[in-house]
PDB file of C-alpha atoms and ligand atoms in Angstrom:
ATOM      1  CA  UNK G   1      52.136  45.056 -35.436  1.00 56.00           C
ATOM      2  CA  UNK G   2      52.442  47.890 -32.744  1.00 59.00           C
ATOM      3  CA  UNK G   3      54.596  46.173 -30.189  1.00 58.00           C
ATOM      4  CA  UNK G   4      57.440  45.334 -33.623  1.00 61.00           C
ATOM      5  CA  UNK G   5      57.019  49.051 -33.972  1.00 59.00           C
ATOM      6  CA  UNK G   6      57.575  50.207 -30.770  1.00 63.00           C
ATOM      7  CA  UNK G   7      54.031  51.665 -30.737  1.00 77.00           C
ATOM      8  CA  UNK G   8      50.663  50.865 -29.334  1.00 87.00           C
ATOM      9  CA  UNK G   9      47.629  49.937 -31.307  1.00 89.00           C
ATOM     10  CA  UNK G  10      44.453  52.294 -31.402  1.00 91.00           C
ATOM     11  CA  UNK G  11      41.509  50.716 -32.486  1.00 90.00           C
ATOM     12  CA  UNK G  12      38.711  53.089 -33.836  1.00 87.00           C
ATOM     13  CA  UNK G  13      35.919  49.932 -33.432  1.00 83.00           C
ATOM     14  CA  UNK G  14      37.578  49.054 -29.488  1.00 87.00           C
ATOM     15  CA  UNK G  15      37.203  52.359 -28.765  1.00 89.00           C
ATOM     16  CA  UNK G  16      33.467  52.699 -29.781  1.00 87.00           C
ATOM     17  CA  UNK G  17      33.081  49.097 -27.927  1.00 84.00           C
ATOM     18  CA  UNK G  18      34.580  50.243 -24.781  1.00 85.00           C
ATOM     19  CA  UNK G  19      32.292  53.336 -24.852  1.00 82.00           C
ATOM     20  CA  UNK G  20      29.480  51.441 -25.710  1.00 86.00           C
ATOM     21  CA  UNK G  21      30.619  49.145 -22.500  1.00 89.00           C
ATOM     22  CA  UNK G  22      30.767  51.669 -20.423  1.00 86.00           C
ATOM     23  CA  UNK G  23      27.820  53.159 -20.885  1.00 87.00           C
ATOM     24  CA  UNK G  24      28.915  56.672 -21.937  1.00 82.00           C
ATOM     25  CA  UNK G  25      26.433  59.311 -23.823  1.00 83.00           C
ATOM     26  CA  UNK G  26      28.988  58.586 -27.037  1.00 81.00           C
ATOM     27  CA  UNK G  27      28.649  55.156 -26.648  1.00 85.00           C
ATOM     28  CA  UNK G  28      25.172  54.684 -27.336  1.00 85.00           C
ATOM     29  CA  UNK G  29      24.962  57.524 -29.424  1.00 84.00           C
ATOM     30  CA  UNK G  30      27.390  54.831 -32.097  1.00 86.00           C
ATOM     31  CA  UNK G  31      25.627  52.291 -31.046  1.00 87.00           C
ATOM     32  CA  UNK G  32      22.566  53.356 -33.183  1.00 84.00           C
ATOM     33  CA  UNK G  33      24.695  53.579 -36.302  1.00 87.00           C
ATOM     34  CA  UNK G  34      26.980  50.399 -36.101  1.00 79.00           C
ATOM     35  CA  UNK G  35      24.062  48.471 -35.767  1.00 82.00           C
ATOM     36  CA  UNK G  36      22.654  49.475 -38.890  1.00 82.00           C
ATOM     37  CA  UNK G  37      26.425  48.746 -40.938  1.00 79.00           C
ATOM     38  CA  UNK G  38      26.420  52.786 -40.735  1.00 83.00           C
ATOM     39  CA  UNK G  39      29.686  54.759 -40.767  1.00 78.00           C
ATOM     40  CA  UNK G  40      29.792  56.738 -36.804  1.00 86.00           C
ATOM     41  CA  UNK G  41      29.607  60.193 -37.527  1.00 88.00           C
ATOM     42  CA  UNK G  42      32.867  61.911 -38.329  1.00 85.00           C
ATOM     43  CA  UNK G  43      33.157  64.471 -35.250  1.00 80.00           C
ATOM     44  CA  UNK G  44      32.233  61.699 -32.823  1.00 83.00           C
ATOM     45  CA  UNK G  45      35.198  59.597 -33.954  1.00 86.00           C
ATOM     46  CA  UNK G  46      37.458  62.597 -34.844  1.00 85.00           C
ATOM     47  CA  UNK G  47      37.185  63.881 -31.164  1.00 80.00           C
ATOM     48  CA  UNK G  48      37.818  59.803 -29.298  1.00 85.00           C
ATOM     49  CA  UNK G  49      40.810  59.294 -31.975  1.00 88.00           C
ATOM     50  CA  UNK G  50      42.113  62.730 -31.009  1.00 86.00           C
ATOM     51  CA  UNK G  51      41.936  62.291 -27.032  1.00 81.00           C
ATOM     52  CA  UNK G  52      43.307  58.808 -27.641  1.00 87.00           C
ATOM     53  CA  UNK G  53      46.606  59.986 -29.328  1.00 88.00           C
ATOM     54  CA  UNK G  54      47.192  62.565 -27.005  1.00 85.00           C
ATOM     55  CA  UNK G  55      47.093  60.101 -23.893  1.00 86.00           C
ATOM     56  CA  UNK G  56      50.482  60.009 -22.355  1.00 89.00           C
ATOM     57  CA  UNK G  57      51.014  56.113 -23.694  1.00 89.00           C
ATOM     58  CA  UNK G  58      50.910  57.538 -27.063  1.00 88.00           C
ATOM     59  CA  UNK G  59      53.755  59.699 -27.225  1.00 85.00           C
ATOM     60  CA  UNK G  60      56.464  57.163 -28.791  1.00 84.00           C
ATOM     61  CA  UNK G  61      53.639  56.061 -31.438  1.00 87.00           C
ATOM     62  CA  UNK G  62      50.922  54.198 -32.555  1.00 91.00           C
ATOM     63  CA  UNK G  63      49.083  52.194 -35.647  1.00 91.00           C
ATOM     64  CA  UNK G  64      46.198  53.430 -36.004  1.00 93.00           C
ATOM     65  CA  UNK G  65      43.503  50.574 -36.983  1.00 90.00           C
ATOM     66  CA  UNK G  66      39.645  51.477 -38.649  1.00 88.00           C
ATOM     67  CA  UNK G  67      40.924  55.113 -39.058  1.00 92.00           C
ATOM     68  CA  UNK G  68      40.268  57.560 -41.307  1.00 94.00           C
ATOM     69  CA  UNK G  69      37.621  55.637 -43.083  1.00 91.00           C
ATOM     70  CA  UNK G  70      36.248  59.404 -44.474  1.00 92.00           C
ATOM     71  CA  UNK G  71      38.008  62.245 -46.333  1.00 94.00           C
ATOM     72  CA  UNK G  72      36.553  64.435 -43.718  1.00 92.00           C
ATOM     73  CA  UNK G  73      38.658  61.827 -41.068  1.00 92.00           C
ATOM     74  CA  UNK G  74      41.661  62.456 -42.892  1.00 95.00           C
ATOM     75  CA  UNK G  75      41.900  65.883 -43.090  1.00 94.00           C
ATOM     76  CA  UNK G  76      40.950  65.991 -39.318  1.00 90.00           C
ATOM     77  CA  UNK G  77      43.336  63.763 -38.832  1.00 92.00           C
ATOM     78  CA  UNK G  78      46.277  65.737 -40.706  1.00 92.00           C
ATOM     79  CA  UNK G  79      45.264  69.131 -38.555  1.00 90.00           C
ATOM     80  CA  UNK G  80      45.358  67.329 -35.246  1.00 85.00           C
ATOM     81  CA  UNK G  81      48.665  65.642 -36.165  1.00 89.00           C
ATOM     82  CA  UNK G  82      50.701  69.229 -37.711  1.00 89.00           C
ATOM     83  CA  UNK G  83      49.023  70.944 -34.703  1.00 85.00           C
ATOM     84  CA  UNK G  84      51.797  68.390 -32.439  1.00 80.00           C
ATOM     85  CA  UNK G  85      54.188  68.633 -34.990  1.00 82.00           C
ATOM     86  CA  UNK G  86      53.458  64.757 -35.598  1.00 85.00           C
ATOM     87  CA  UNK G  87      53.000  63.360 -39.203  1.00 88.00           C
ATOM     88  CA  UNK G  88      51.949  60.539 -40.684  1.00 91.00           C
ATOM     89  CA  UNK G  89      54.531  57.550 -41.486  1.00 90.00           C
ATOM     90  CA  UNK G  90      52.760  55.156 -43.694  1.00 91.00           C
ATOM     91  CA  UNK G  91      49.757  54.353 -44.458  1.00 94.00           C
ATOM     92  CA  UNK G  92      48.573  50.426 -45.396  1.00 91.00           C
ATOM     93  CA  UNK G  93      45.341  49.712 -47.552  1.00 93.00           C
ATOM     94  CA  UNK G  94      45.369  45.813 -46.681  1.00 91.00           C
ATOM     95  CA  UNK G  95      43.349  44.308 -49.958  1.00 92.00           C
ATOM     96  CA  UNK G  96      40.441  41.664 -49.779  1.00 92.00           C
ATOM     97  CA  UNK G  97      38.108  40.956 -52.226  1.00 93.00           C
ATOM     98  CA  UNK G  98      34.184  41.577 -51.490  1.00 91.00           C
ATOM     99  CA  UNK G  99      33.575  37.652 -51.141  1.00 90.00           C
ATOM    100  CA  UNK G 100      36.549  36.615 -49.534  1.00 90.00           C
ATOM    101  CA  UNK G 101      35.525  39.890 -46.660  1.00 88.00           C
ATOM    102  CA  UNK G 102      31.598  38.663 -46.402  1.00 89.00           C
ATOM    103  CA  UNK G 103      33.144  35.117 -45.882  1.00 87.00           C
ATOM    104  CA  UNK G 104      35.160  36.260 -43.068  1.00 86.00           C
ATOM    105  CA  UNK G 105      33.420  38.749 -41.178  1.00 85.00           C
ATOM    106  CA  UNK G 106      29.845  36.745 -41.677  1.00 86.00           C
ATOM    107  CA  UNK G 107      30.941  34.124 -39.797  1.00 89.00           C
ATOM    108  CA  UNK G 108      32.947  35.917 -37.120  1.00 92.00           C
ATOM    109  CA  UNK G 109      32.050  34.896 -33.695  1.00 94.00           C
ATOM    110  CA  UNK G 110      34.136  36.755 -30.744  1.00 94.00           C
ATOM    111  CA  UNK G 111      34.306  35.612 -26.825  1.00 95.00           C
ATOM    112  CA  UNK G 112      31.989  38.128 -24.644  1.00 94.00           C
ATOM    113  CA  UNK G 113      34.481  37.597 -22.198  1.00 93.00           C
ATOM    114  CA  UNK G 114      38.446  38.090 -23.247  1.00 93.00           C
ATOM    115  CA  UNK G 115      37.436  38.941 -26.894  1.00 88.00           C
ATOM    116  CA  UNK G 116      39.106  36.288 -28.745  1.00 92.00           C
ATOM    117  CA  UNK G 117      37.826  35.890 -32.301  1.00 92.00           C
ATOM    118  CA  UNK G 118      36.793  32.795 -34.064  1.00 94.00           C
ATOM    119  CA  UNK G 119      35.725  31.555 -37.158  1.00 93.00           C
ATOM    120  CA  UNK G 120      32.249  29.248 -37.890  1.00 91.00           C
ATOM    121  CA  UNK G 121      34.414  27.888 -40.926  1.00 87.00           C
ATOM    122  CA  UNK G 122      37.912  28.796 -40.642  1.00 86.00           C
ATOM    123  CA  UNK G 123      39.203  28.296 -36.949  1.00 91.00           C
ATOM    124  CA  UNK G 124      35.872  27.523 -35.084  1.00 95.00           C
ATOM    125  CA  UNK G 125      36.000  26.274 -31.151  1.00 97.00           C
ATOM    126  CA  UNK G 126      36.486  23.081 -29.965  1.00 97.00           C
ATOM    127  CA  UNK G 127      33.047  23.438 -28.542  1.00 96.00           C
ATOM    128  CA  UNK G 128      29.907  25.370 -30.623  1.00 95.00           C
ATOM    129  CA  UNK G 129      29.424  28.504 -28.687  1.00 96.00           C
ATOM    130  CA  UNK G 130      32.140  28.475 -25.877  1.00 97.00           C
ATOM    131  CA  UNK G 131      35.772  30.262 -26.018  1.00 96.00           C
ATOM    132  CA  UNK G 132      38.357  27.604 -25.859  1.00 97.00           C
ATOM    133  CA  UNK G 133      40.496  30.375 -24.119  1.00 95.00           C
ATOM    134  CA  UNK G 134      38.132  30.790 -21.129  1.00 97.00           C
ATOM    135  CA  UNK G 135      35.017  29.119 -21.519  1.00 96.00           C
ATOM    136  CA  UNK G 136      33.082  32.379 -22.060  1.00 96.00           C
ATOM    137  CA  UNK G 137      30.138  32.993 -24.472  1.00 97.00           C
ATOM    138  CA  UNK G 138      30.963  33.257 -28.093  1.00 96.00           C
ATOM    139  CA  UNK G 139      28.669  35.873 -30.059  1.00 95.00           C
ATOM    140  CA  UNK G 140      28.136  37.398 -33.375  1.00 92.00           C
ATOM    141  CA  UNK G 141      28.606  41.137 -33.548  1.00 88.00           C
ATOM    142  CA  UNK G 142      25.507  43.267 -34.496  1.00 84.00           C
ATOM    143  CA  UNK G 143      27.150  44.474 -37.261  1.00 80.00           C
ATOM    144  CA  UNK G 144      28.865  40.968 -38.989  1.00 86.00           C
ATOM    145  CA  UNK G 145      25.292  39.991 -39.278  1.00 85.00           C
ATOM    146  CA  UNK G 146      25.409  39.526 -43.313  1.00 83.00           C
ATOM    147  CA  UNK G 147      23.117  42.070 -43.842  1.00 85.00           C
ATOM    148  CA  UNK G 148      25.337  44.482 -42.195  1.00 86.00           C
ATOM    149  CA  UNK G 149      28.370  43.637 -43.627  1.00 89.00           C
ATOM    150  CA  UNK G 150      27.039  44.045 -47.137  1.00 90.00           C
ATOM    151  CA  UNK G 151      26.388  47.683 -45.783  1.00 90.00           C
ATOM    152  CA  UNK G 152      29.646  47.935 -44.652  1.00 89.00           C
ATOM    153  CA  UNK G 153      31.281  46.913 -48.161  1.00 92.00           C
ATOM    154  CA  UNK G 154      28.901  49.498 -49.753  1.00 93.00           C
ATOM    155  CA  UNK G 155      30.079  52.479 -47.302  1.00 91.00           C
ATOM    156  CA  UNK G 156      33.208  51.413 -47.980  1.00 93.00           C
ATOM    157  CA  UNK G 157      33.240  51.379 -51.711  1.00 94.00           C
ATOM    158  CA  UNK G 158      31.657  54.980 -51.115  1.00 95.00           C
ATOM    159  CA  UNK G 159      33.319  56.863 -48.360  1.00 93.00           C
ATOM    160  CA  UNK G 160      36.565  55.080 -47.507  1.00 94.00           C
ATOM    161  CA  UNK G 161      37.935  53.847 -50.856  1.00 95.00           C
ATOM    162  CA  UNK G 162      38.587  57.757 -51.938  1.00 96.00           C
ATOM    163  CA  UNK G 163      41.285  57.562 -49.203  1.00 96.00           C
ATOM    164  CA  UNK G 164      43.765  55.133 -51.349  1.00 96.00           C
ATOM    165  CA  UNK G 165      43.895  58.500 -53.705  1.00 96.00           C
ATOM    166  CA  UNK G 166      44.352  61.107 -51.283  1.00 96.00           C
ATOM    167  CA  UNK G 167      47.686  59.245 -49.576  1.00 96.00           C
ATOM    168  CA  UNK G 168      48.568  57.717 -52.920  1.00 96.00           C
ATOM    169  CA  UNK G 169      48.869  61.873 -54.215  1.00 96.00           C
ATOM    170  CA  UNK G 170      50.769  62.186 -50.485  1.00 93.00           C
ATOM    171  CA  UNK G 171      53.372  59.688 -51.201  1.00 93.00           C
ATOM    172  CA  UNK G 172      52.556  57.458 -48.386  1.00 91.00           C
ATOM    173  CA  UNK G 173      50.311  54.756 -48.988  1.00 94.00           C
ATOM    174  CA  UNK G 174      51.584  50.818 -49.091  1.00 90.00           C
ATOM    175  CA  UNK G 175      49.191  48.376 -50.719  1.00 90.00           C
ATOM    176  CA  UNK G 176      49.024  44.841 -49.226  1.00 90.00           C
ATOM    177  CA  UNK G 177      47.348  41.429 -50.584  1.00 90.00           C
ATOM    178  CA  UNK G 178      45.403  40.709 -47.681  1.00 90.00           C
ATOM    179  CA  UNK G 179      43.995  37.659 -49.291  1.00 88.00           C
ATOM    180  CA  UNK G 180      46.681  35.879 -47.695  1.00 82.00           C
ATOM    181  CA  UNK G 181      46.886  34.220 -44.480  1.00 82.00           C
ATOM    182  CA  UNK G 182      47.152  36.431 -41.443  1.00 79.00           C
ATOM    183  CA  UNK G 183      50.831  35.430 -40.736  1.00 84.00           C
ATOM    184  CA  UNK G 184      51.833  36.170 -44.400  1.00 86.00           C
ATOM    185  CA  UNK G 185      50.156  39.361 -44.667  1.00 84.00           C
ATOM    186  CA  UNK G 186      51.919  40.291 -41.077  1.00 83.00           C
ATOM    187  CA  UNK G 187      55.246  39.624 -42.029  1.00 86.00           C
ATOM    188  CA  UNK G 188      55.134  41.161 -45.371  1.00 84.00           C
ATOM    189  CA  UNK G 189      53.362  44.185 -43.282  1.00 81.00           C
ATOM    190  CA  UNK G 190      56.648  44.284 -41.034  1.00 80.00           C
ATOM    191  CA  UNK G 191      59.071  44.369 -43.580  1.00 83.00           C
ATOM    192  CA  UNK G 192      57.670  47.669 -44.885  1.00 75.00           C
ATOM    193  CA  UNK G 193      57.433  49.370 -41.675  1.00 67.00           C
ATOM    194  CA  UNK G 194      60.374  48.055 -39.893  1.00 61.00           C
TER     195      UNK G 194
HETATM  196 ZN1  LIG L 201      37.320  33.878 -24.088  1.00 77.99          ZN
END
């Protein structure tokens, strides 16, 4: 998606890893609340997403991916933006229903190694636990345990979902099927940015 729009992707969930990687005061401070299917507070995201976007590699654009999932994101997110006399473009709610999501993320396994993700079900490896990319360790993310990602549907439903109004009143929001495959839902996602 960000290299057909000349753009580079930002990741609110890479950026907590790679804190959480390195080590850094933020990054365990998330770690606490991801494990438990919790929403990150708001001024701990607001103030990675911000630094992010204003890192010289961002200037000719990005997608943003995971982010706002609050109203209190989005607003930040709208100050931040009109204080660079940037703007928002489009926004895209991709659409999945609640058992089609807790069939894919509960069996997500990703490689500790180059972070390719796989399937139990749906595109497992050639071999149970080991990346057919690199041969590294596949694992299941603390929070695509099942538990945790009935959590996440229910913070969701609560906290995020209030976004498709406030861009919907803005003018900008694009609804997708996402219940697609991911090549179908990608094309039809280019055709309405490009
Ligand atoms: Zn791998």
């Amino acid at each position: 998606m960000s290299e057909a729009v000349g753009g580079i992707h930002i990741s609110s969930g890479d950026l907590l890893r790679d804190h959480q990687a390195r080590g850094t005061e933020l990054g365990s401070m998330a770690r606490s609340y991801m494990q438990q299917g919790l929403l990150v507070p708001d001024n701990v995201i607001i103030g990675m997403i911000e630094d992010r976007i204003g890192a010289p590699d961002a200037t000719s654009g990005y997608v943003l991916d995971g982010f706002p999932r609050t109203l209190e994101q989005a607003r930040a997110l709208e100050e931040a933006l009109s204080k660079q006399s940037q703007g928002i473009d489009k926004v895209v709610n991709i659409q999945v229903s609640d058992p089609e999501l807790i069939n894919r993320l509960g069996g997500r396994l990703i490689c500790r190694q180059c972070q390719q993700p796989y399937h139990e079900v749906n595109s497992p490896p050639a071999k149970d636990g080991v990346c057919d990319a690199c041969g590294g360790e596949l694992y299941q993310r603390e929070d695509d345990t099942s538990e945790a990602v009935l959590r996440r549907i229910q913070v969701y439903a609560e906290q995020t979902a209030p976004l498709i109004d406030f861009y919907k009143e803005k003018g900008n929001l694009v609804e997708v099927d996402g219940e697609g495959t991911i090549e179908g839902v990608r094309e039809y996602l280019l055709t309405l940015v490009g």
